Tab-separated table of C-alpha atoms in Angstrom:
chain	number	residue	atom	x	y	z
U	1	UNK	CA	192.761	275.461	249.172
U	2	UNK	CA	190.622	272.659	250.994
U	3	UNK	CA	187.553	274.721	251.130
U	4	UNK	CA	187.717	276.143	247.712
U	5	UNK	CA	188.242	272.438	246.349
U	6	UNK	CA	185.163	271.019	247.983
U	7	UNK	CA	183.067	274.160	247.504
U	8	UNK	CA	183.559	273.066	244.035
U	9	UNK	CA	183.090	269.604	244.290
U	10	UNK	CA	180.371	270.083	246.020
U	11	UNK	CA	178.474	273.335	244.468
U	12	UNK	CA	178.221	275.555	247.991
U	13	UNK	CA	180.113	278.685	248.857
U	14	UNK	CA	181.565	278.816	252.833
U	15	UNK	CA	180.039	281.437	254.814
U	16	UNK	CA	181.194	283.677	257.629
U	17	UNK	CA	180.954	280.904	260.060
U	18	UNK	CA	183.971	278.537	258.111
U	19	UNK	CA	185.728	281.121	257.470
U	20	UNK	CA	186.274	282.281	261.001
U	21	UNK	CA	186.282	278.567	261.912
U	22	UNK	CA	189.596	278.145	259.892
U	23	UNK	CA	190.843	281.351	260.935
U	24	UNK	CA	190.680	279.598	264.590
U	25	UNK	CA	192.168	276.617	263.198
U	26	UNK	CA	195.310	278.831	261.348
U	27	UNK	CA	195.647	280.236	264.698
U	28	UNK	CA	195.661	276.825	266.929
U	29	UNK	CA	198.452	275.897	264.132
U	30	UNK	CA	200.575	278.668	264.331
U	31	UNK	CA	199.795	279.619	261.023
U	32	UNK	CA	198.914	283.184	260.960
U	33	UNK	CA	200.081	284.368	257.715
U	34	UNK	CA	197.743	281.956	256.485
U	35	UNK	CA	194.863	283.674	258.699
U	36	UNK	CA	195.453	286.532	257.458
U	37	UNK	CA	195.246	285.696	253.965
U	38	UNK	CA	191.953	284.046	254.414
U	39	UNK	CA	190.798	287.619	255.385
U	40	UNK	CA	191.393	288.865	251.945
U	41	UNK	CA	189.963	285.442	250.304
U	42	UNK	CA	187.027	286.087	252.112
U	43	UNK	CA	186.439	289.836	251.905
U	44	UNK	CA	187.097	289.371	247.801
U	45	UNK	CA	184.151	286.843	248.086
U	46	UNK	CA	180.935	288.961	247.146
U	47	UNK	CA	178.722	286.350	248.819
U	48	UNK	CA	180.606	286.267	252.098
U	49	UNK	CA	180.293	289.215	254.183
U	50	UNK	CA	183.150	289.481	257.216
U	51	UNK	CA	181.253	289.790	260.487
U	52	UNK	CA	182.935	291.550	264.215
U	53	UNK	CA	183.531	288.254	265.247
U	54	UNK	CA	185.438	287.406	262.876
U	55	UNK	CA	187.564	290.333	263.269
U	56	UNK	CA	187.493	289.436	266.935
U	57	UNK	CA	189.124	286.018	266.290
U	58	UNK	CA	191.393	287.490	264.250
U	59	UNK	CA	192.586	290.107	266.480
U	60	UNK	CA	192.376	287.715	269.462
U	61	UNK	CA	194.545	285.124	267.196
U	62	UNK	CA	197.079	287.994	267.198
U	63	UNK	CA	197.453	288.478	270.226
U	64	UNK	CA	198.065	284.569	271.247
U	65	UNK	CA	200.785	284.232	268.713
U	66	UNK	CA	202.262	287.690	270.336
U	67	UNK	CA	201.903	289.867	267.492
U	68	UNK	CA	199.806	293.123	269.076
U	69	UNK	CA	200.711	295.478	266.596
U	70	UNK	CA	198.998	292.917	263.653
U	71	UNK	CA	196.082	293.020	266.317
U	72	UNK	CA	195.998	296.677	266.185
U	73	UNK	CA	196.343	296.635	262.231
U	74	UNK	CA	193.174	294.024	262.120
U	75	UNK	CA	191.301	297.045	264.385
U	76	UNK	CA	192.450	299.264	261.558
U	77	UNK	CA	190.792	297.186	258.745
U	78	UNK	CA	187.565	296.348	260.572
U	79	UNK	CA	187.450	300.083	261.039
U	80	UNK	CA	188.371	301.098	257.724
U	81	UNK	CA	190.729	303.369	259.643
U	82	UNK	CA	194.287	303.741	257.469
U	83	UNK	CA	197.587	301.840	258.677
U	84	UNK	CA	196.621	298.204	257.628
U	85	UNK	CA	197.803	295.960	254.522
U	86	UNK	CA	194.210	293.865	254.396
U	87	UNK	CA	191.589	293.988	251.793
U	88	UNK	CA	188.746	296.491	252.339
U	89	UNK	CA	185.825	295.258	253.930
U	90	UNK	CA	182.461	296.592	254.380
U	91	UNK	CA	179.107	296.084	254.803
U	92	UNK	CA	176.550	296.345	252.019
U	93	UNK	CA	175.798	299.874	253.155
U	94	UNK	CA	179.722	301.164	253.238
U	95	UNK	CA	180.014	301.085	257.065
U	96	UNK	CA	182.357	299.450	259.118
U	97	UNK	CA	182.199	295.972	260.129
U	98	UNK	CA	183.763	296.562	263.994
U	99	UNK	CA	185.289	294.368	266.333
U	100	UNK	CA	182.725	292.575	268.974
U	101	UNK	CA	183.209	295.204	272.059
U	102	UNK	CA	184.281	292.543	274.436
U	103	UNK	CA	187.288	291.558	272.397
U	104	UNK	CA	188.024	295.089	271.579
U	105	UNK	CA	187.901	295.935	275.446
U	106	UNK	CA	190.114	292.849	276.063
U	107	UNK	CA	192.320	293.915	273.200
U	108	UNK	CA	192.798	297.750	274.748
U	109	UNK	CA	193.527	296.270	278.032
U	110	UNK	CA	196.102	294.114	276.906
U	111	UNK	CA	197.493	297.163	274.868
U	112	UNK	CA	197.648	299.498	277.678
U	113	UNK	CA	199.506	297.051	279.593
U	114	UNK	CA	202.265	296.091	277.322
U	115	UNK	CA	205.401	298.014	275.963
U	116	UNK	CA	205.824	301.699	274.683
U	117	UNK	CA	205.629	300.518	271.158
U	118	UNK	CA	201.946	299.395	271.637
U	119	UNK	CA	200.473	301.444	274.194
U	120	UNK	CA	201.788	304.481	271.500
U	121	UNK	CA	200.197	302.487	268.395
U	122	UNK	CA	197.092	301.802	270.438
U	123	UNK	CA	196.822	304.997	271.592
U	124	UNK	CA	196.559	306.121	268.350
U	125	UNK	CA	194.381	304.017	267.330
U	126	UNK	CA	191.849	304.293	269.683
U	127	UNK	CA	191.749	308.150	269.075
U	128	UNK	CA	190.741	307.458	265.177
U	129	UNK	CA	188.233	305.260	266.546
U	130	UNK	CA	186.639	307.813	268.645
U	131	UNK	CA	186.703	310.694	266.226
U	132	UNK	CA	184.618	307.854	264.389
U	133	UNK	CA	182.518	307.504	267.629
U	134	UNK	CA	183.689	304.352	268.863
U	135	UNK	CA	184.325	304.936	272.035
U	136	UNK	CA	186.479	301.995	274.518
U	137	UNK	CA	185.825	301.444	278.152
U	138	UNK	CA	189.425	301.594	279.161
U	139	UNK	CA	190.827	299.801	282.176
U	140	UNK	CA	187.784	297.344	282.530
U	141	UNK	CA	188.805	294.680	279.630
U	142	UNK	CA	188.593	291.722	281.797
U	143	UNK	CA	185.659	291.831	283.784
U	144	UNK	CA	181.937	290.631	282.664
U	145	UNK	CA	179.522	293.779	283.128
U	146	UNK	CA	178.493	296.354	280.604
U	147	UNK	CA	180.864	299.022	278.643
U	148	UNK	CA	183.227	298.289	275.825
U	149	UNK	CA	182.784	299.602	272.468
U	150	UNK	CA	179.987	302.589	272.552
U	151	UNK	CA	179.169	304.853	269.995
U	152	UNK	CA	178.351	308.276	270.334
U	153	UNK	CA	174.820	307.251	271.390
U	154	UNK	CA	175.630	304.384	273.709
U	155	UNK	CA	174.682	301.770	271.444
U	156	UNK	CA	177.177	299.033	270.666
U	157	UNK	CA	179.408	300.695	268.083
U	158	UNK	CA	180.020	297.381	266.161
U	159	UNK	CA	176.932	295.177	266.540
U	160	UNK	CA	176.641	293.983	263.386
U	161	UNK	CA	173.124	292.495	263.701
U	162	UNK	CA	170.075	291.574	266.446
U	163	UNK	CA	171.557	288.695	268.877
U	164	UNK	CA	175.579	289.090	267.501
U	165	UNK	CA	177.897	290.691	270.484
U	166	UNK	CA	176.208	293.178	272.033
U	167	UNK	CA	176.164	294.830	275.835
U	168	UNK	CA	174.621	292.261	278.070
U	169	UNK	CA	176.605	290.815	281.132
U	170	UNK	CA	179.322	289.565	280.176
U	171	UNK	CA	180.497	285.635	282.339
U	172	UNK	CA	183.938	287.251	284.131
U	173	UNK	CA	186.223	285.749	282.464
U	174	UNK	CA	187.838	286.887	279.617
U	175	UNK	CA	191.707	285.497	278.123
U	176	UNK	CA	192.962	285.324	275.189
């Protein structure tokens, strides 16, 4: 409601970057609901287009309030794989936006470790992806170092553009 007021006021339209700054914020509050709605406000913006990491806060946000199987649902709608209640969203050219691998390996790791309920969802999950050629490094989610999200051909699966993500050495630490 804040941003739409002073986008208003003030005759500019938030971008990618605000949005998954007050997704952050929603998350530091406790307020997911409230994240997740800003996922639909934003994807029904025309001007705005959602970015892997923004899905990668999201999912990441999940996970710190203790909510995996929303995490895996945000995987779902970043993939445009069914199983998720969020808006559609896309890029311009219909493709999927993707989660940033490293958050997507950290995500899988965290699955694989937790209960029957989502190491089965996940599991899932992670099959649709690679039928889409999104392939996971699996057991290496907390480490630096390459791997994480691959497609088919090696590149990174979700890079949405030059500089954004990507498969350089990572710093060793990861956390949530």
């Amino acid at each position: 409601e804040m941003v739409e007021s002073l986008s208003s006021q003030n005759g500019f339209r938030p971008n990618v970057q605000v949005y998954t700054c007050l997704v952050q914020a929603c998350v530091h509050n406790r307020r997911l609901e409230r994240a997740l709605s800003l996922h639909d406000t934003m994807v029904a913006d025309i001007g705005c287009a959602v970015d892997d990491k923004f899905y990668a806060v999201l999912a990441r946000g999940c996970m710190q309030m203790r909510q995996p199987l929303k995490a895996i649902e945000i995987v779902r709608a970043a993939y445009q794989l069914p199983g998720h209640n969020l808006a559609k969203s896309a890029r311009r050219d219909g493709r999927p936006v993707g989660v940033e691998y490293k958050a997507l390996e950290e995500l899988s790791s965290k699955l694989q470790a937790g209960g029957r309920e989502e190491k089965e969802a996940w599991a899932k999950c992670s099959a649709e992806l690679q039928a889409q050629g999104v392939h996971i490094a699996q057991g290496s989610g907390f480490g630096g170092g390459y791997g994480g999200a691959r497609a088919a051909n090696g590149n990174d699966a979700n890079r949405s553009r030059p500089g954004n993500g990507g498969g350089g050495k990572g710093n060793g630490r990861g956390g949530w």
